[in-house]
Short mmCIF file of C-alpha atoms in Angstrom, two decimals:
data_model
loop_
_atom_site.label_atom_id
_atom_site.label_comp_id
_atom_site.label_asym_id
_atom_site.label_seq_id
_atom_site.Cartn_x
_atom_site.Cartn_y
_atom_site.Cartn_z
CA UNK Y 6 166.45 -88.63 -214.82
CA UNK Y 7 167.53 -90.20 -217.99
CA UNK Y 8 168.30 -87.97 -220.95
CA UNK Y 9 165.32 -88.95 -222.71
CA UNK Y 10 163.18 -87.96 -220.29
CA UNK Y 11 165.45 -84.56 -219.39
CA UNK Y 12 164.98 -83.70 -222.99
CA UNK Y 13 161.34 -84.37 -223.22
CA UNK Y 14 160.58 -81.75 -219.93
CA UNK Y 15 162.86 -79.16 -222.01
CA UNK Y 16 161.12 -79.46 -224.68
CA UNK Y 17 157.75 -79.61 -222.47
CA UNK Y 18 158.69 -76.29 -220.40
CA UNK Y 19 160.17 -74.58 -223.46
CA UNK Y 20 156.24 -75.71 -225.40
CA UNK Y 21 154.65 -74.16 -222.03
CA UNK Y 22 156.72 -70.57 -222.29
CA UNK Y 23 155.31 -70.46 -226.40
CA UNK Y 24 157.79 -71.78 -228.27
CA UNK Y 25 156.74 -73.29 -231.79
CA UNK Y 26 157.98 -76.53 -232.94
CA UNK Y 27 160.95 -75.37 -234.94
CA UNK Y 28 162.15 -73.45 -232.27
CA UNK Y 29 162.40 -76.02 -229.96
CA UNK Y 30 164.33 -78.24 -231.81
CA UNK Y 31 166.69 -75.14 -232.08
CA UNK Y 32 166.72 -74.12 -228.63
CA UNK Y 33 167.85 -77.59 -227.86
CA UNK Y 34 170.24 -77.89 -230.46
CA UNK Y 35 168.69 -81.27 -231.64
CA UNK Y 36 166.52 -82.59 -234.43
CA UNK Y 37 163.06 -83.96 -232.96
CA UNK Y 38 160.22 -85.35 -235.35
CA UNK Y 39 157.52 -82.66 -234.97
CA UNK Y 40 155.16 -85.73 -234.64
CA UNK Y 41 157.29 -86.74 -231.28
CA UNK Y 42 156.92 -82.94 -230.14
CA UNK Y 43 153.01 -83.02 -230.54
CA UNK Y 44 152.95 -85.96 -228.38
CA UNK Y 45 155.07 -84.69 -226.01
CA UNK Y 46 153.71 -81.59 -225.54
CA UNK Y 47 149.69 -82.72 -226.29
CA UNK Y 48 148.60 -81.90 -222.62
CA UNK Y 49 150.60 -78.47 -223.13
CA UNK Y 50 148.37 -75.38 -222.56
CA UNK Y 51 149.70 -72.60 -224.90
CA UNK Y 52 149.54 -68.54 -223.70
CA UNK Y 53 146.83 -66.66 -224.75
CA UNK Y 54 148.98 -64.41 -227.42
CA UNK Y 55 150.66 -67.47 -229.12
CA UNK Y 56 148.05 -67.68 -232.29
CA UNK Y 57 149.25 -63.80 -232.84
CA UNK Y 58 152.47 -65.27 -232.63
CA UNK Y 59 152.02 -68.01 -235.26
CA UNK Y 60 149.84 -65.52 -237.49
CA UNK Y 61 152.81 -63.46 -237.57
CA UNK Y 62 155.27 -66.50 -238.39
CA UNK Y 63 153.30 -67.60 -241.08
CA UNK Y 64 152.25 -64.15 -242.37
CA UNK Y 65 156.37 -63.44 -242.53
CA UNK Y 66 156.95 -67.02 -244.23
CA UNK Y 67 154.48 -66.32 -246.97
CA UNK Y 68 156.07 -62.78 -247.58
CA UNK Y 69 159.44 -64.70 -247.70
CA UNK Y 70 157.52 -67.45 -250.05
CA UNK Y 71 156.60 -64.41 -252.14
CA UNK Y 72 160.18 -62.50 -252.62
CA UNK Y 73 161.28 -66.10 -253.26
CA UNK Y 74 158.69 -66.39 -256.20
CA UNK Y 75 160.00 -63.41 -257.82
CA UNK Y 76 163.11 -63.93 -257.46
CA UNK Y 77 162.77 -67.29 -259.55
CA UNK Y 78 160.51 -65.76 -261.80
CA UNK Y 79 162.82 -62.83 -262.62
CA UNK Y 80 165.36 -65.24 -263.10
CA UNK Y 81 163.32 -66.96 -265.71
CA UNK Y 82 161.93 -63.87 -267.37
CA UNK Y 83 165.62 -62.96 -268.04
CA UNK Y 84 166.55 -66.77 -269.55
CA UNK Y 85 163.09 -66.27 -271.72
CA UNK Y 86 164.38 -62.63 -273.19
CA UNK Y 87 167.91 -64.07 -273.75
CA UNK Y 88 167.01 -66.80 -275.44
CA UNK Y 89 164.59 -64.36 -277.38
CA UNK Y 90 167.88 -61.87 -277.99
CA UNK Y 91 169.87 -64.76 -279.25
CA UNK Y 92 167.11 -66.08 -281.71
CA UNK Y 93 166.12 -62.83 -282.99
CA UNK Y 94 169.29 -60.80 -282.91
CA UNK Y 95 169.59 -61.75 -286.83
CA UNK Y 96 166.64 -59.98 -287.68
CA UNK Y 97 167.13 -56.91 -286.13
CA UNK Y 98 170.74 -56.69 -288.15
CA UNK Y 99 168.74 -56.61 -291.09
CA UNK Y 100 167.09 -53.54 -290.73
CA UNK Y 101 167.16 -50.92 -293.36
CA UNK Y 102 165.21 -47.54 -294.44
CA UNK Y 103 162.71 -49.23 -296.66
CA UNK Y 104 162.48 -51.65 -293.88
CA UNK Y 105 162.05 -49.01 -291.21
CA UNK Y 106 159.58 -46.95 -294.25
CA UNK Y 107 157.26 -50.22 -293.20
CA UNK Y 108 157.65 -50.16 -289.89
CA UNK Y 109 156.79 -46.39 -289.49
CA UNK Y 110 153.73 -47.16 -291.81
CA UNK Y 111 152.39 -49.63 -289.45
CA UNK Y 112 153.23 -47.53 -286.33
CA UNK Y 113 151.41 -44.43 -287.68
CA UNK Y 114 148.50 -46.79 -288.94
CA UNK Y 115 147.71 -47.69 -285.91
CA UNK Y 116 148.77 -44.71 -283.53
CA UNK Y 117 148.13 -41.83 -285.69
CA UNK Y 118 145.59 -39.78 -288.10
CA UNK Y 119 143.89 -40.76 -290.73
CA UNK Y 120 142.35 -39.47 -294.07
CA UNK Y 121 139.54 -36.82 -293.05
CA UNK Y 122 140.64 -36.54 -289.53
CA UNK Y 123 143.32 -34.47 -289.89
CA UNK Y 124 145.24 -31.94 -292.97
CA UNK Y 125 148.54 -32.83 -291.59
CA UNK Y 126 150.86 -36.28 -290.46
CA UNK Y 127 149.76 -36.20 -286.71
CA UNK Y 128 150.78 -39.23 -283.88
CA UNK Y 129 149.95 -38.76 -280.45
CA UNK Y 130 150.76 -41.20 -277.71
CA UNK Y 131 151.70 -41.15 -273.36
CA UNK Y 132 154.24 -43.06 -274.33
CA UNK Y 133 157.79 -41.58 -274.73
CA UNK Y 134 159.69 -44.76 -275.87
CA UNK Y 135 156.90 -44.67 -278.93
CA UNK Y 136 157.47 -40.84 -279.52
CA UNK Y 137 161.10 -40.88 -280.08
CA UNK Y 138 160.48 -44.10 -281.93
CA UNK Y 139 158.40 -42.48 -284.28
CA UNK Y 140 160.64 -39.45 -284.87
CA UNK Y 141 163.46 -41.16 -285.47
CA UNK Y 142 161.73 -43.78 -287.87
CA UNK Y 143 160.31 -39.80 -289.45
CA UNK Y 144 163.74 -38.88 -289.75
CA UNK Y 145 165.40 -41.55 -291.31
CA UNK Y 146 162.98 -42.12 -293.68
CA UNK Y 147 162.31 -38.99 -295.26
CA UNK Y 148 163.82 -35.21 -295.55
CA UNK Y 149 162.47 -33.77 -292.95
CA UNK Y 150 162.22 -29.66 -291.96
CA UNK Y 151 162.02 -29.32 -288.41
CA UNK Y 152 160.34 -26.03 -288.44
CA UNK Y 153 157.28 -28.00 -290.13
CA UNK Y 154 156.83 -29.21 -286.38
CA UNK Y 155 154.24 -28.69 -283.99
CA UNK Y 156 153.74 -30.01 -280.73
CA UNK Y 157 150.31 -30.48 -278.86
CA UNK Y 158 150.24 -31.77 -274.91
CA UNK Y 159 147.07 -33.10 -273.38
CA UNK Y 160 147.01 -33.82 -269.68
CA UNK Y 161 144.66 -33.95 -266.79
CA UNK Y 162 143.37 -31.15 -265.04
CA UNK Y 163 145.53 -31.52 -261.64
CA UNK Y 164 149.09 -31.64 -264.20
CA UNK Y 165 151.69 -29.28 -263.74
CA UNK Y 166 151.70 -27.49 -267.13
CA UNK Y 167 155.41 -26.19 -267.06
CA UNK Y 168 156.73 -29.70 -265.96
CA UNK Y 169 154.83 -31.82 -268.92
CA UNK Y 170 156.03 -28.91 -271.02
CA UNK Y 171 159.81 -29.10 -270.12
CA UNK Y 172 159.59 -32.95 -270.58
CA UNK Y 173 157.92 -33.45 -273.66
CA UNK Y 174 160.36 -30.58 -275.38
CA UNK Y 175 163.30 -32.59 -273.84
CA UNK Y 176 161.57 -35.95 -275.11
CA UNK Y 177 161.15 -34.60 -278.65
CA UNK Y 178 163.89 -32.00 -279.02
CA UNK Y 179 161.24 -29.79 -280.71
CA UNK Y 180 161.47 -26.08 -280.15
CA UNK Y 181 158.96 -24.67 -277.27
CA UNK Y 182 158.30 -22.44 -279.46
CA UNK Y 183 156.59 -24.93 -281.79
CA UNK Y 184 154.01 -25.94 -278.74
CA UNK Y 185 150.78 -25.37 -279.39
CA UNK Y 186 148.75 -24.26 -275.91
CA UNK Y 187 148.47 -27.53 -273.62
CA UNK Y 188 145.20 -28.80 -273.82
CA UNK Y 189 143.50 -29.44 -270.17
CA UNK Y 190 140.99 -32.68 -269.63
CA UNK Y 191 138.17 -30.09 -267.88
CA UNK Y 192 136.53 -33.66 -267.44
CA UNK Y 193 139.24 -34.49 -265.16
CA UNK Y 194 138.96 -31.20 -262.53
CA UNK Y 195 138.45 -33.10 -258.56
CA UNK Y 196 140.02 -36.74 -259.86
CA UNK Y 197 143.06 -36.81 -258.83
CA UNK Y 198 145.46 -38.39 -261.12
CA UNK Y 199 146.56 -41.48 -259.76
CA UNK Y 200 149.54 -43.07 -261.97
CA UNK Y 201 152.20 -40.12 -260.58
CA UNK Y 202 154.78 -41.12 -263.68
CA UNK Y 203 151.97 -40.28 -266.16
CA UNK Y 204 153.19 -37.41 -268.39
CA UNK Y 205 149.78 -36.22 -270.70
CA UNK Y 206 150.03 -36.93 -274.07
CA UNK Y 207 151.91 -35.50 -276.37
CA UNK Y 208 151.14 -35.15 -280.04
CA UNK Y 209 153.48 -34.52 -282.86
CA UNK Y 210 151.95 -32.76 -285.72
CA UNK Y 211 154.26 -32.58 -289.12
CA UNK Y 212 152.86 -30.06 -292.41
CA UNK Y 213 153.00 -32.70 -295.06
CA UNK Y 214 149.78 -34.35 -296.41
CA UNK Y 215 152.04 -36.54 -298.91
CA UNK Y 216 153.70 -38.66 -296.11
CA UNK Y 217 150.82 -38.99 -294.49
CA UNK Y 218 148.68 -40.65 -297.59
CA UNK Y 219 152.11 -42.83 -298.42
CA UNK Y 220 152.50 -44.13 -295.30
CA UNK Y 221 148.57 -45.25 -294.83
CA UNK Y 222 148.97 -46.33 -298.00
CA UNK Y 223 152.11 -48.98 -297.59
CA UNK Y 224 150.24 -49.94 -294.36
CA UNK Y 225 147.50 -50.90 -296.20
CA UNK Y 226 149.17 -52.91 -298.86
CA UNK Y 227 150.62 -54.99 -296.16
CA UNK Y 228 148.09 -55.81 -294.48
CA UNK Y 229 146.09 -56.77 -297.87
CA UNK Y 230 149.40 -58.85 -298.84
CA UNK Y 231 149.35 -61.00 -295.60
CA UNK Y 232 145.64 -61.13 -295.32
#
């Protein structure tokens, strides 16, 4: 038998036992058009569990495909924010208090109490990036007495109390003391709360009605002089 012929009833018996394609060629150690295979093997009758076998192939190629994907896409996400760094890197340089004042107008304009609402400067948000944002914008901007504070947590019904608590004063650096009683969602009681890093809300109250009106007033006059 010549080797042609030796190769093609390898390939043939290997086809028979369930082998795919690519695993021929590297059973045999030899590159074969996958064309040449099919003919080869056309009169081949496959074992009953070799679609499972192929479903699991591809199923495992596509999860491959998909860590692949990220991988690329992380890749780019990080050029995209470098590039974004390096372009706006001047900008940020160039912050100072009455440019933070602004800033901290916009924030509360949008995150926190308005006229008739409320007596006092009050922000509440889940967030805790935002929360320490907004204190230290507070703090740099104006004199500030930390006793003035108060401290309000919402949360869902199935929350651990003592745990939102502990964060939220560690988040803040605000006295427990200065806590007003957390505030349970009754709505919530039997619906289990399904994002497990969600910490409540937490609400930072401040006694002064003047920083309040100045800073919904600045946000307003920007938004009138870009509009």
């Amino acid at each position: 038998m010549n080797k042609k012929r030796l190769l093609r009833k390898k390939a043939v018996d290997l086809r028979t036992k369930g082998y795919t394609y690519s695993e021929i060629q590297k059973k045999l150690g030899i590159r074969i058009a996958k064309s040449k295979l099919s003919y080869w093997c056309n009169k081949v009758i496959l074992p009953g569990w070799y679609k499972s076998k192929v479903d699991k192939i591809n199923k495992n190629s596509l999860k491959k495909a998909r860590l692949i994907a990220l991988d690329i896409n992380k890749i780019k996400r990080e050029k995209y924010l470098s590039l974004l760094k390096e372009k706006n890197s001047h900008l940020i340089k160039k912050i100072d208090v009455s440019q933070q004042k602004l800033l901290l107008s916009v924030l509360y304009l949008g995150e926190g109490a308005k006229y008739g609402r409320s007596s006092t400067l009050s922000l509440g948000s889940s967030s805790a990036f935002i929360i320490k944002f907004y204190l230290k914008l507070l703090k740099n901007c104006y004199f500030i007495d930390d006793s003035k504070f108060r401290v309000r947590i919402q949360c869902r019904f199935d929350q651990n109390i003592r745990k939102l608590e502990d964060y939220w004063e560690k988040v803040t650096k605000i006295d427990r003391k200065q806590f007003y009683p957390t505030y349970i969602d009754k709505r919530t009681q039997g619906k289990p709360t399904l994002k497990k890093d969600y910490m409540g809300v937490c609400t930072i109250h401040y006694f002064s009605k003047e920083i309040q009106i100045e800073l919904i007033f600045l946000a307003d006059a920007i938004i009138k002089k870009i509009i």
